[in-house]
XYZ file of C-alpha atoms in Angstrom:
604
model
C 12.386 68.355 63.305
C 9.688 70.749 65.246
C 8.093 69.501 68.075
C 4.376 69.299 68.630
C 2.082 68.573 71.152
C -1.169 68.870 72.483
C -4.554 68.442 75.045
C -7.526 67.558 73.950
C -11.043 67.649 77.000
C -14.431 68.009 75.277
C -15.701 68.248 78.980
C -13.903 71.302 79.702
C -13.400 74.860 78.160
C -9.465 74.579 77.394
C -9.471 78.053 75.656
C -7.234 79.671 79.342
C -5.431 77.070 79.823
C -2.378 77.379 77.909
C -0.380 74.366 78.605
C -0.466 71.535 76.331
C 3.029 70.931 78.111
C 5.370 71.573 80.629
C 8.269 69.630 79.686
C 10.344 71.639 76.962
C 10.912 69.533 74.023
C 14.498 68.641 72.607
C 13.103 69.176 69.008
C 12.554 72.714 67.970
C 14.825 75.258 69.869
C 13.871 78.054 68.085
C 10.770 79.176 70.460
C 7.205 77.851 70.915
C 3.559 78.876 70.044
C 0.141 77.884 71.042
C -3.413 77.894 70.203
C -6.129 76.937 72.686
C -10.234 76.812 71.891
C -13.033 75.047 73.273
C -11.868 71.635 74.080
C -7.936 71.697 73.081
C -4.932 73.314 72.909
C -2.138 72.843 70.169
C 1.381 73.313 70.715
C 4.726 74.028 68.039
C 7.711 74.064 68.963
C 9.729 75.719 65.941
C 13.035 74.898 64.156
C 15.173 77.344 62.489
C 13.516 76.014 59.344
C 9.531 76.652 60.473
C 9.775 80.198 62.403
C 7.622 81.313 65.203
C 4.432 81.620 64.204
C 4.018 80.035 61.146
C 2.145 77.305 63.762
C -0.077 76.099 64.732
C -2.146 76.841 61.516
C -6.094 77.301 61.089
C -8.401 77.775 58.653
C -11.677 79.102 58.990
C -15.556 78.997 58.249
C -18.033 81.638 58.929
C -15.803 83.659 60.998
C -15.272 80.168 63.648
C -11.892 77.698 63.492
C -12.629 74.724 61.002
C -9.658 73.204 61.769
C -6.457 73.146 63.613
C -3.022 71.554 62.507
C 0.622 71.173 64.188
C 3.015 69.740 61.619
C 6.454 68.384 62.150
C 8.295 67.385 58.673
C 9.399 68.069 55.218
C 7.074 67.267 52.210
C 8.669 65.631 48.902
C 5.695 66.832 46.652
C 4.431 69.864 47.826
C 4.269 71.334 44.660
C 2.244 68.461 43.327
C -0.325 68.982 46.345
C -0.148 72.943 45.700
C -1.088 72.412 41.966
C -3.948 70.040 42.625
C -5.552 72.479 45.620
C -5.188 75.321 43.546
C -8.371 77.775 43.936
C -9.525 81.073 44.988
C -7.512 82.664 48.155
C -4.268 82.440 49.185
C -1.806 80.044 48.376
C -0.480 77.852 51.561
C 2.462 79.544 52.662
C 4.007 76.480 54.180
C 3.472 72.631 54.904
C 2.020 72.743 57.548
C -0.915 74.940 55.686
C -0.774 72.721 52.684
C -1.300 69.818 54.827
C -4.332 71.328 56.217
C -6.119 72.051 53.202
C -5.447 68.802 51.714
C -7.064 67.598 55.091
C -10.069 69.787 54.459
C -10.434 68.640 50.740
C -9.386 64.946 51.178
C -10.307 64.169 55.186
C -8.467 60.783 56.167
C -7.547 59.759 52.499
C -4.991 62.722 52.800
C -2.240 60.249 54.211
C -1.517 58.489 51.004
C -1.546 61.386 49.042
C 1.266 62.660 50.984
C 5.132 61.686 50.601
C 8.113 62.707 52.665
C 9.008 62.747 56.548
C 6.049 63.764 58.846
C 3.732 64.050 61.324
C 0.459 65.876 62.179
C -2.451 66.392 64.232
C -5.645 67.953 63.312
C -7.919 69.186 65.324
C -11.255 68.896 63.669
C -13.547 71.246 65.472
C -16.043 70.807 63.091
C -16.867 67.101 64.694
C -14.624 67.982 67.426
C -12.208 64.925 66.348
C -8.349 64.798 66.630
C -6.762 63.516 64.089
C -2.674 62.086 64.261
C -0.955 60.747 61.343
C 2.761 59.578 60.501
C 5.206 59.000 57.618
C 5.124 55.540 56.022
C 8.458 54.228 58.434
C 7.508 56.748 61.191
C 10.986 58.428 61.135
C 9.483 61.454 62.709
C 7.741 60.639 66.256
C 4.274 61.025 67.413
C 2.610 59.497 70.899
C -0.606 59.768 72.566
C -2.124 58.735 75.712
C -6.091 58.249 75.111
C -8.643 59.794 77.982
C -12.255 59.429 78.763
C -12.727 62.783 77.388
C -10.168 63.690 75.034
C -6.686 62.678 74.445
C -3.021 64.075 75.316
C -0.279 63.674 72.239
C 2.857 64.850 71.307
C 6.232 63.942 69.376
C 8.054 63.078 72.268
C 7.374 60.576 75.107
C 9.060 62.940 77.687
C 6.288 65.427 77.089
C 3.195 63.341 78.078
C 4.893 62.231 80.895
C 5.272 65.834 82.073
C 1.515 66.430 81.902
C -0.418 66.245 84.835
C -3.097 63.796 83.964
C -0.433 61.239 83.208
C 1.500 59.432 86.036
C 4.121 57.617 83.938
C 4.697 54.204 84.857
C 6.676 51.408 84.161
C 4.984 47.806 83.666
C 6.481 44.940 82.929
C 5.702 44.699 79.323
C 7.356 48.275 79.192
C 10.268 46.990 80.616
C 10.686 43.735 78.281
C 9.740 45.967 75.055
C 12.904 48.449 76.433
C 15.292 46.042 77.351
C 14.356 43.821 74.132
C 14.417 47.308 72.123
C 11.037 45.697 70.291
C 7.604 46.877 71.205
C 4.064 45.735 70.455
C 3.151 47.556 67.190
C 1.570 50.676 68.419
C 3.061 50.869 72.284
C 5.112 53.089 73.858
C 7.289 52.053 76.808
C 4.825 53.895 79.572
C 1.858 52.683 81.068
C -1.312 54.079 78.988
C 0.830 55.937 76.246
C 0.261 54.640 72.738
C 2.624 55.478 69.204
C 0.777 56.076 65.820
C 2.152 53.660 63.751
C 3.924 53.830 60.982
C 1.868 54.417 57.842
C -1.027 54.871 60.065
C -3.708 57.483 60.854
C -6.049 57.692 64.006
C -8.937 59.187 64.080
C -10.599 60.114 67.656
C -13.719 61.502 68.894
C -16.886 60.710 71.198
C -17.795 57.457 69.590
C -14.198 56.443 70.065
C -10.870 55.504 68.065
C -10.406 54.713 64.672
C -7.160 53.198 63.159
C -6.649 53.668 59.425
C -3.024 51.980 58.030
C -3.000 53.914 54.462
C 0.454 52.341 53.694
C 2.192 49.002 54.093
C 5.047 46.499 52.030
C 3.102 44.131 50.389
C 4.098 41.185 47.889
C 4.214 40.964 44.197
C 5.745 39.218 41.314
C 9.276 40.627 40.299
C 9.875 39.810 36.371
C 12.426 42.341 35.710
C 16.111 40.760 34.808
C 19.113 41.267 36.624
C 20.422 44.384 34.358
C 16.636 45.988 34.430
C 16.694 45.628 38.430
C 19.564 47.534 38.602
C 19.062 50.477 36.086
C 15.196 50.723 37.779
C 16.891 50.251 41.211
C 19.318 53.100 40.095
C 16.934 55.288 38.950
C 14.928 55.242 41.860
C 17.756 56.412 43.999
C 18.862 58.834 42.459
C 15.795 60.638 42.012
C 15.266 60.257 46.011
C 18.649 61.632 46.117
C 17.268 64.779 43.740
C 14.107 64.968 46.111
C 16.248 64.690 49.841
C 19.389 66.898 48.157
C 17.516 69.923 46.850
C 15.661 69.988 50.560
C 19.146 72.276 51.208
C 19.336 74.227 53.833
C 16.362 76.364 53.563
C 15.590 79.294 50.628
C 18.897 80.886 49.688
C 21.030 78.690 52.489
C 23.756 76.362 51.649
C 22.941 72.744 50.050
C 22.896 69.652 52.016
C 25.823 67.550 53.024
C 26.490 63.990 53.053
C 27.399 62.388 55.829
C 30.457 59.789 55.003
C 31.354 56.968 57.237
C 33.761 55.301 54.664
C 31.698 52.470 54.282
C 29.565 51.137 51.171
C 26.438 52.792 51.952
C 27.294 56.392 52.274
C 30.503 56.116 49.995
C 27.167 55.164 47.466
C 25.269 57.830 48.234
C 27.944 60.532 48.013
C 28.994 59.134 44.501
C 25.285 59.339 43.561
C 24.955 62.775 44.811
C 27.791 63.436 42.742
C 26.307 62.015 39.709
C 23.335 63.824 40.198
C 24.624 67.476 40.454
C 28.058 66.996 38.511
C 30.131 68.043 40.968
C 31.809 67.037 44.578
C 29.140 67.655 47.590
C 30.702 69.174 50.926
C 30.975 66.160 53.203
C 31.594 65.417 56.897
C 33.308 62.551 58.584
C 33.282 62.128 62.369
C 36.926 60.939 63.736
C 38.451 60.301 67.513
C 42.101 60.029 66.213
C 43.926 57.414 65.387
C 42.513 55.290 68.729
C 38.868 55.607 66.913
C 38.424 52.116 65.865
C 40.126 48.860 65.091
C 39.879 49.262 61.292
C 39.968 52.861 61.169
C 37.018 54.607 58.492
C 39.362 57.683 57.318
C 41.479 56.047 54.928
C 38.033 54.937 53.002
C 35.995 57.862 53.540
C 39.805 59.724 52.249
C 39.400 57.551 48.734
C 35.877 58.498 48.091
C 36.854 62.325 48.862
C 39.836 61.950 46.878
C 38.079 60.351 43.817
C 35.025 62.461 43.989
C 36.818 65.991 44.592
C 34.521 66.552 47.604
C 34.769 69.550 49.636
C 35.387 67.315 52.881
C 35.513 68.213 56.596
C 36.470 65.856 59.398
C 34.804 66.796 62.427
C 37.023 65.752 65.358
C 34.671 64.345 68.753
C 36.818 64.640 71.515
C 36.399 61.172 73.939
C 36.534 63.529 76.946
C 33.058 65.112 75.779
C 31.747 62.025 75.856
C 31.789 62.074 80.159
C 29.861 65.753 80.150
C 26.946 65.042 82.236
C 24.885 67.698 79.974
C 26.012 65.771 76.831
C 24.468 62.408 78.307
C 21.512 64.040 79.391
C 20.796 65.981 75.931
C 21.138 62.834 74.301
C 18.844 60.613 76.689
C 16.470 62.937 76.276
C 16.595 63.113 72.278
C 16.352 59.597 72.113
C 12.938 59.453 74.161
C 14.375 56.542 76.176
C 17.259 54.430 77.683
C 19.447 51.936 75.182
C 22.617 49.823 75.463
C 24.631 51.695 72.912
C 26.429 54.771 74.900
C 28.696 56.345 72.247
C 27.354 55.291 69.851
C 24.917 57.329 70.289
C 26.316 59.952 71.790
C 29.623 60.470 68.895
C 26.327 61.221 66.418
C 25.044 63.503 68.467
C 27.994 66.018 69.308
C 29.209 64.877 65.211
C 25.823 66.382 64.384
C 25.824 69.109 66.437
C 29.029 70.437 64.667
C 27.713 69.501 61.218
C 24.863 71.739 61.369
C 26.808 75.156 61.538
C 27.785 73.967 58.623
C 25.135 72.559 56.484
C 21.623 72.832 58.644
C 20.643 69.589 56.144
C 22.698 66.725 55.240
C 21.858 63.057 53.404
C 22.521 59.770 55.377
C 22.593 56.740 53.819
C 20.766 54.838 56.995
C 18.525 52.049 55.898
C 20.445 50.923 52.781
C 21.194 47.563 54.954
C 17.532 47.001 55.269
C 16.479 47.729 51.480
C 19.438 46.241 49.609
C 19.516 42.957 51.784
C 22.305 43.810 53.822
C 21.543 42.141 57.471
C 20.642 38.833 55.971
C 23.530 35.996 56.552
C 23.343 32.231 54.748
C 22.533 31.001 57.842
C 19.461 33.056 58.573
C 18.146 32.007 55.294
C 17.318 28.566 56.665
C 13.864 28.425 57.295
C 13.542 26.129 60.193
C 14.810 26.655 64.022
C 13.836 30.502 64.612
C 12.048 31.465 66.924
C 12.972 35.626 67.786
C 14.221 38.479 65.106
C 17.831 37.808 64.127
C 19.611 40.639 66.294
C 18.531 39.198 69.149
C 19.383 35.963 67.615
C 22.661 37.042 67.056
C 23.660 38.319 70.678
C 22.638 34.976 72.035
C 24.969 32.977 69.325
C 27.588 35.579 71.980
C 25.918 34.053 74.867
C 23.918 37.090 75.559
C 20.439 34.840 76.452
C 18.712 37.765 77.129
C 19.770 40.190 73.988
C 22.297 42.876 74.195
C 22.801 45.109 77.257
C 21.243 43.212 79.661
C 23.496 40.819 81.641
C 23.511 43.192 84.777
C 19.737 42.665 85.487
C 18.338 40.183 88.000
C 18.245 36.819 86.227
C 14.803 35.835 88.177
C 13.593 39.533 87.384
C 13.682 38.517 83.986
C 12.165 34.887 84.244
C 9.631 36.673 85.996
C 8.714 39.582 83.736
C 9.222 37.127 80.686
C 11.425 38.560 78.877
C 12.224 35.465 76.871
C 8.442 34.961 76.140
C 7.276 38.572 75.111
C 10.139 38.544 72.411
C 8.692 35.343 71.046
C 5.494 36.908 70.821
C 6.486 40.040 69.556
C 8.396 37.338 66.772
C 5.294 35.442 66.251
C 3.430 38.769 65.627
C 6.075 40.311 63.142
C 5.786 36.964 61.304
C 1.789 37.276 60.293
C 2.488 40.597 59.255
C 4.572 39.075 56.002
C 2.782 38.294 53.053
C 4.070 35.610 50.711
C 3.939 34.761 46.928
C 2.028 31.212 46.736
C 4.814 28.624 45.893
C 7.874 30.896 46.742
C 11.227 28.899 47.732
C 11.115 28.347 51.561
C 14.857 30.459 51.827
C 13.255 33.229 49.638
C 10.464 33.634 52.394
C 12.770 33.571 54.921
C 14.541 36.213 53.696
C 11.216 38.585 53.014
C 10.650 37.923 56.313
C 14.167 39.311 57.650
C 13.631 42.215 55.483
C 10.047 42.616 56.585
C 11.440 42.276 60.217
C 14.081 45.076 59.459
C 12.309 47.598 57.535
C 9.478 47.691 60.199
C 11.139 46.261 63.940
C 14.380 47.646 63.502
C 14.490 50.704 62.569
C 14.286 52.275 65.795
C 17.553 51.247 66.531
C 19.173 52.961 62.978
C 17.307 55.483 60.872
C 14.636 57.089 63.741
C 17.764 57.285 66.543
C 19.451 59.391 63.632
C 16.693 61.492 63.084
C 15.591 62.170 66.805
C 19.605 62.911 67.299
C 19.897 65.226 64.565
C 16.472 66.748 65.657
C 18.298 67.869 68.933
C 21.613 68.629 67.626
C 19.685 71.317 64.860
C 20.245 69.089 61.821
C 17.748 67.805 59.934
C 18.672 64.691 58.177
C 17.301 63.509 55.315
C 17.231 59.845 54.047
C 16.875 59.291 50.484
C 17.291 55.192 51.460
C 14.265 55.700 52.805
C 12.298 56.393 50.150
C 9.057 54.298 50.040
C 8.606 54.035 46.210
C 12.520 52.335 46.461
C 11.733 50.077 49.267
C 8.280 48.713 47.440
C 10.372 47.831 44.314
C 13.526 46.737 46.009
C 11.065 44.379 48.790
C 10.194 42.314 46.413
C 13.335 41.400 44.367
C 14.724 38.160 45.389
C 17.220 37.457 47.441
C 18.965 35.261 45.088
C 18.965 39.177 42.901
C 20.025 41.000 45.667
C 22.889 38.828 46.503
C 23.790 37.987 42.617
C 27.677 37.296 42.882
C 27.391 36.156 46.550
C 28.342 39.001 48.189
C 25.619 40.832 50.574
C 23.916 44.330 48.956
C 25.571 43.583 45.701
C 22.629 45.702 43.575
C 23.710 48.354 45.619
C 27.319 47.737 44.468
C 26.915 47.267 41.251
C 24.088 50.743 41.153
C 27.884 52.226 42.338
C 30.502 50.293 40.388
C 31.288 53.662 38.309
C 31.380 55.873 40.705
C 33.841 54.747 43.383
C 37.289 53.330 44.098
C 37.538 49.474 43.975
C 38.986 50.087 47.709
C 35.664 51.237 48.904
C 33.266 49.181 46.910
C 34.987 45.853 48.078
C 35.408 46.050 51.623
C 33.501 44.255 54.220
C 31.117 46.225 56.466
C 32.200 47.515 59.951
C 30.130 48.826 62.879
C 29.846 52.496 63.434
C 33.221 54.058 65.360
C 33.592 53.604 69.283
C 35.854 54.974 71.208
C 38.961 53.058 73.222
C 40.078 56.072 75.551
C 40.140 55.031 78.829
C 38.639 57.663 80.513
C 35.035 57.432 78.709
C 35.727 53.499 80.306
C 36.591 54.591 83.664
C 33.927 57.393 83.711
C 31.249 53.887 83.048
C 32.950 52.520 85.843
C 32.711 55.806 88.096
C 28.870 56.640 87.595
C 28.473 52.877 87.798
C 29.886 53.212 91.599
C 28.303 56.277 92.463
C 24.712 54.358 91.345
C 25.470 51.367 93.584
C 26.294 53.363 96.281
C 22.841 55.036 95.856
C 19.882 53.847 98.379
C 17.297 55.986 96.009
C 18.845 54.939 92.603
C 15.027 53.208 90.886
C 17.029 51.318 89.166
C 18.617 49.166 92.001
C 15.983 46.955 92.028
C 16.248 45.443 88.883
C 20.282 44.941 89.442
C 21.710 41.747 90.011
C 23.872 44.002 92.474
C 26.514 41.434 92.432
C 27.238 41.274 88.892
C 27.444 44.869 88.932
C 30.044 45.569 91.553
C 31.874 43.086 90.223
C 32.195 45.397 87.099
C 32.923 48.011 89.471
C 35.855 46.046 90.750
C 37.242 44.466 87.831
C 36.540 47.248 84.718
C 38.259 44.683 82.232
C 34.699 42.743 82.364
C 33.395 46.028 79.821
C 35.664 44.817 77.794
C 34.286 41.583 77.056
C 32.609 41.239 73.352
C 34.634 44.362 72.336
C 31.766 46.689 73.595
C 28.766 44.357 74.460
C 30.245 44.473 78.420
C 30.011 48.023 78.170
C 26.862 47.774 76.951
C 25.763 46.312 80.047
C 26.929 49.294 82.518
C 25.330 51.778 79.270
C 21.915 50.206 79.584
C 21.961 50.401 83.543
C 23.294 53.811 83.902
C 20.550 54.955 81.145
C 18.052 53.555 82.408
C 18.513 54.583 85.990
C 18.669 58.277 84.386
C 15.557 57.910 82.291
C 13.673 57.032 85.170
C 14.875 60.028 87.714
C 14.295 62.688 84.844
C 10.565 60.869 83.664
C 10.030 60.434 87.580
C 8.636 56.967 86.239
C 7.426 54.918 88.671
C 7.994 51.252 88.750
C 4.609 48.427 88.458
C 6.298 45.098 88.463
């Protein structure tokens, strides 16, 4: 969860200037460190978990830099990679160094030959090339903004915009891919700035860019029956769950915690963890008081704890924190951008921020909706009469035409921008990406296209929010759902399989039938905790107010102003949907802060 950046010019001598940014980064925390040559500087920002100094690494030849590297992630089989670059000189001391060699022995076809969370950038200065790369699901970030001479990149959108050769702007394809929270596969929300893909590596130098996608789901036969699915399903798990748990906290620090919601997915994965080191893991439950939810998480995550003789702590968010300007700014900017879901983004965040004084690492059980089938209803299975991704599908069965969080924007703004129409074609695009088996039932295809759709499109709105959270907060989560040898077995079992007694993720129940209460392994799935105190609602309200009341507010004109005040004067209207009104004043207020702190400029 480090930070890195950097500035590449092969015009200019770049070995005085210093600055690959100006803009501090919300990952890291721990101090910064820099290394500038002829034609590019690299920047770390450290965690508690990479020290100062430790980056950015180099090796050299004949006395002169070979190479360069800034790393940011965790590798699953380092000691694989140290065994098979085993030689003369020292052994790589740390990842980032490990990565670096395997670079220099390997070149581009490192990428496969790596597992784990990450990203990287290389500075060749041998062909005077940068080189980015990113984890198969691109759960840790990495941008870049490509220049006539070089290139500017870093982890975190915030930081390129701070750079003086980039004025960040706002077009209107930005502003449909951040109100439809879907982007064109390889765009960032600003003008110019572009995002490695997922499972991708780019290559750039003075005869230009070269993409390279070293990973991707692809389609085969499943012939394993029912009971084999399960014990190879199992298996798979739990040895992500051995790979992810003995991460810890760092040599000699405590071992990692689960995080337990209470529902089917983490409940899972703490009686997994369980299984796997015989004995109760220390986990952490986030809780409001008894005005939390409408169906209340303790008394489920209380069962597992109870059955599995956990060492539990429930970490207590007060809703007043929720109003602290610094809290909504640190989150805002850990996100990278502006989104409709207020608390529920901002409970993780201060949840997080408590869990890591007491376990830096702790195991999530994000994306076990996506791999066990878990999003997919009986009537998204139909193959005919779609035409955009199913969440946004969803909000307009609630009469939400133009997706979730958006009902305060000007109607003819939209028409105009085409909001409608660049979800469609972000829809039309996901689609080619899904390969089918030849003569595959027409709901089966549907439904490896919904899983498709959420393993790649949706993700940004689950596992990477958690990560970039935690990354500010000082956790580092790990994600053993997310483990890419699970998700290519699990991708293509049916859906029929997957959904074998008719209930939704039921391999994933019946991988945990042993190991937890009946209580926990039957219920049905609830949304993550929001709170009902009044004053987080009349603090929406408030800011809401103040922002209308604002001549230099950028994001006046994109209001429907009237819509607004009317929220302004009747607050019951956040109400409506149970939180999708609020969601309206969330997006509005974000937005309108994302684009004073970026100083983005609007090009409608």
């Amino acid at each position: 969860m480090s930070g890195i950046s950097g500035w590449i010019d092969r015009s200019r001598d770049l070995t005085h200037e210093g600055a690959a940014s100006t803009f501090p980064s919300s990952r890291g925390g721990a101090g910064e460190r820099r290394w500038a040559g002829p034609s590019a500087v690299l920047r770390h920002d450290a965690d508690a978990f990479d020290p100062v100094g430790a980056q950015p690494a180099t090796v050299t030849e004949h006395g002169r830099p070979a190479a360069v590297i800034v790393f940011d992630g965790v590798l699953d089989n380092a000691g694989e990679l140290r065994s098979l670059l085993a030689g003369p000189g020292p052994r790589p001391a740390t990842d980032a160094d490990l990565v670096l060699r395997a670079y220099l022995r390997w070149g581009d076809a490192v990428a496969e030959r790596l597992h784990g969370l990450f990203a990287f950038a290389v500075w060749d200065a041998r062909s005077r090339e940068l080189v980015l790369c990113r984890d198969r699901f691109g759960i840790r970030p990495l941008s870049y903004v490509p220049l006539a001479t070089g290139a500017l990149f870093a982890s975190e959108a915030a930081t390129l915009a701070a750079h003086p050769l980039l004025e960040p702007e706002l077009d209107a394809e930005g502003l449909c891919a951040l109100l439809a929270q879907v982007r064109r596969p390889g765009s960032g929300l600003l003008r110019g700035v572009r995002e490695v893909r997922p499972g991708h590596l780019v290559r750039m130098g003075e005869n230009g860019t070269r993409e390279h996608r070293y990973w991707s789901l692809t389609a085969r036969p499943h012939t394993d029956d029912l009971a084999t699915t399960i014990d190879t399903a199992r298996g798979l798990l739990g040895e992500a769950i051995a790979r992810e748990a003995t991460a810890g906290g760092g040599p000699g620090g405590p071992p990692a915690g689960v995080l337990l919601s209470g529902g089917l997915d983490s409940s899972a994965l703490t009686g997994l963890v369980t299984a796997w080191a015989g004995t109760g893991p220390r986990t952490f439950t986030v809780s409001f008081g008894d005005s939390a939810a409408p169906v209340p998480d303790r008394p489920f995550a209380q069962a597992v704890v109870d059955h599995l003789a956990c060492d539990h702590h429930e970490i207590l968010v007060d809703p007043a924190e929720l109003t602290d300007p610094r809290i909504l700014d640190a989150v805002l900017d850990a996100k990278d951008h502006p989104s409709p879901f207020g608390d529920k983004n901002l409970t993780p965040y201060l949840f997080y921020r408590r869990v890591a004084g007491l376990a830096p690492t702790a195991l999530s059980g994000e994306a076990a909706d996506a791999v066990f089938g878990g999003l997919i209803s009986e009537e998204e299975r139909a193959d005919a009469g779609h035409r955009t991704f199913p969440w946004i599908e969803r909000a307009r069965a609630f009469g939400l035409t133009n997706g979730i969080g958006n009902g305060l924007f000007d109607q003819g703004l939209l028409r105009r921008v085409d909001l409608i129409g660049f979800c469609a074609e972000r829809y039309a695009e996901a689609r080619k990406e899904v390969a089918h088996l030849p003569g595959a039932p027409a709901d089966d295809r549907r439904a490896r296209e919904i899983d498709h759709f959420h393993m790649t499109r949706l993700y940004e709105q689950a596992v990477n929010h958690s990560e970039r959270l935690g990354a500010a907060a000082g956790l580092r989560i790990r994600f053993p759902f997310s483990d890419h040898r699970l998700f290519e077995y699990l991708y293509n079992v049916p859906w029929r399989m997957k959904s074998f007694d008719g209930r939704d993720k039921s391999l994933l129940r019946a991988i945990a039938r042993d190991l937890l209460p009946a209580s926990v392994l039957d219920r049905p799935k609830v949304p993550f905790p929001i709170t009902y105190h009044n004053g987080y609602k009349q603090s929406l309200t408030d800011r809401m107010r103040d922002l209308l009341h604002d001549r230099d507010a950028p994001v006046l004109p994109l209001l429907d102003r009237a819509a607004a005040g009317q929220v302004v004067d009747d607050p019951r209207r956040l109400d409506r949907g149970g939180w999708l009104g609020r969601a309206d004043a969330e997006m509005v207020l974000q937005l309108d802060a994302w684009l004073r702190r970026r100083r983005v400029r609007l090009v409608l």
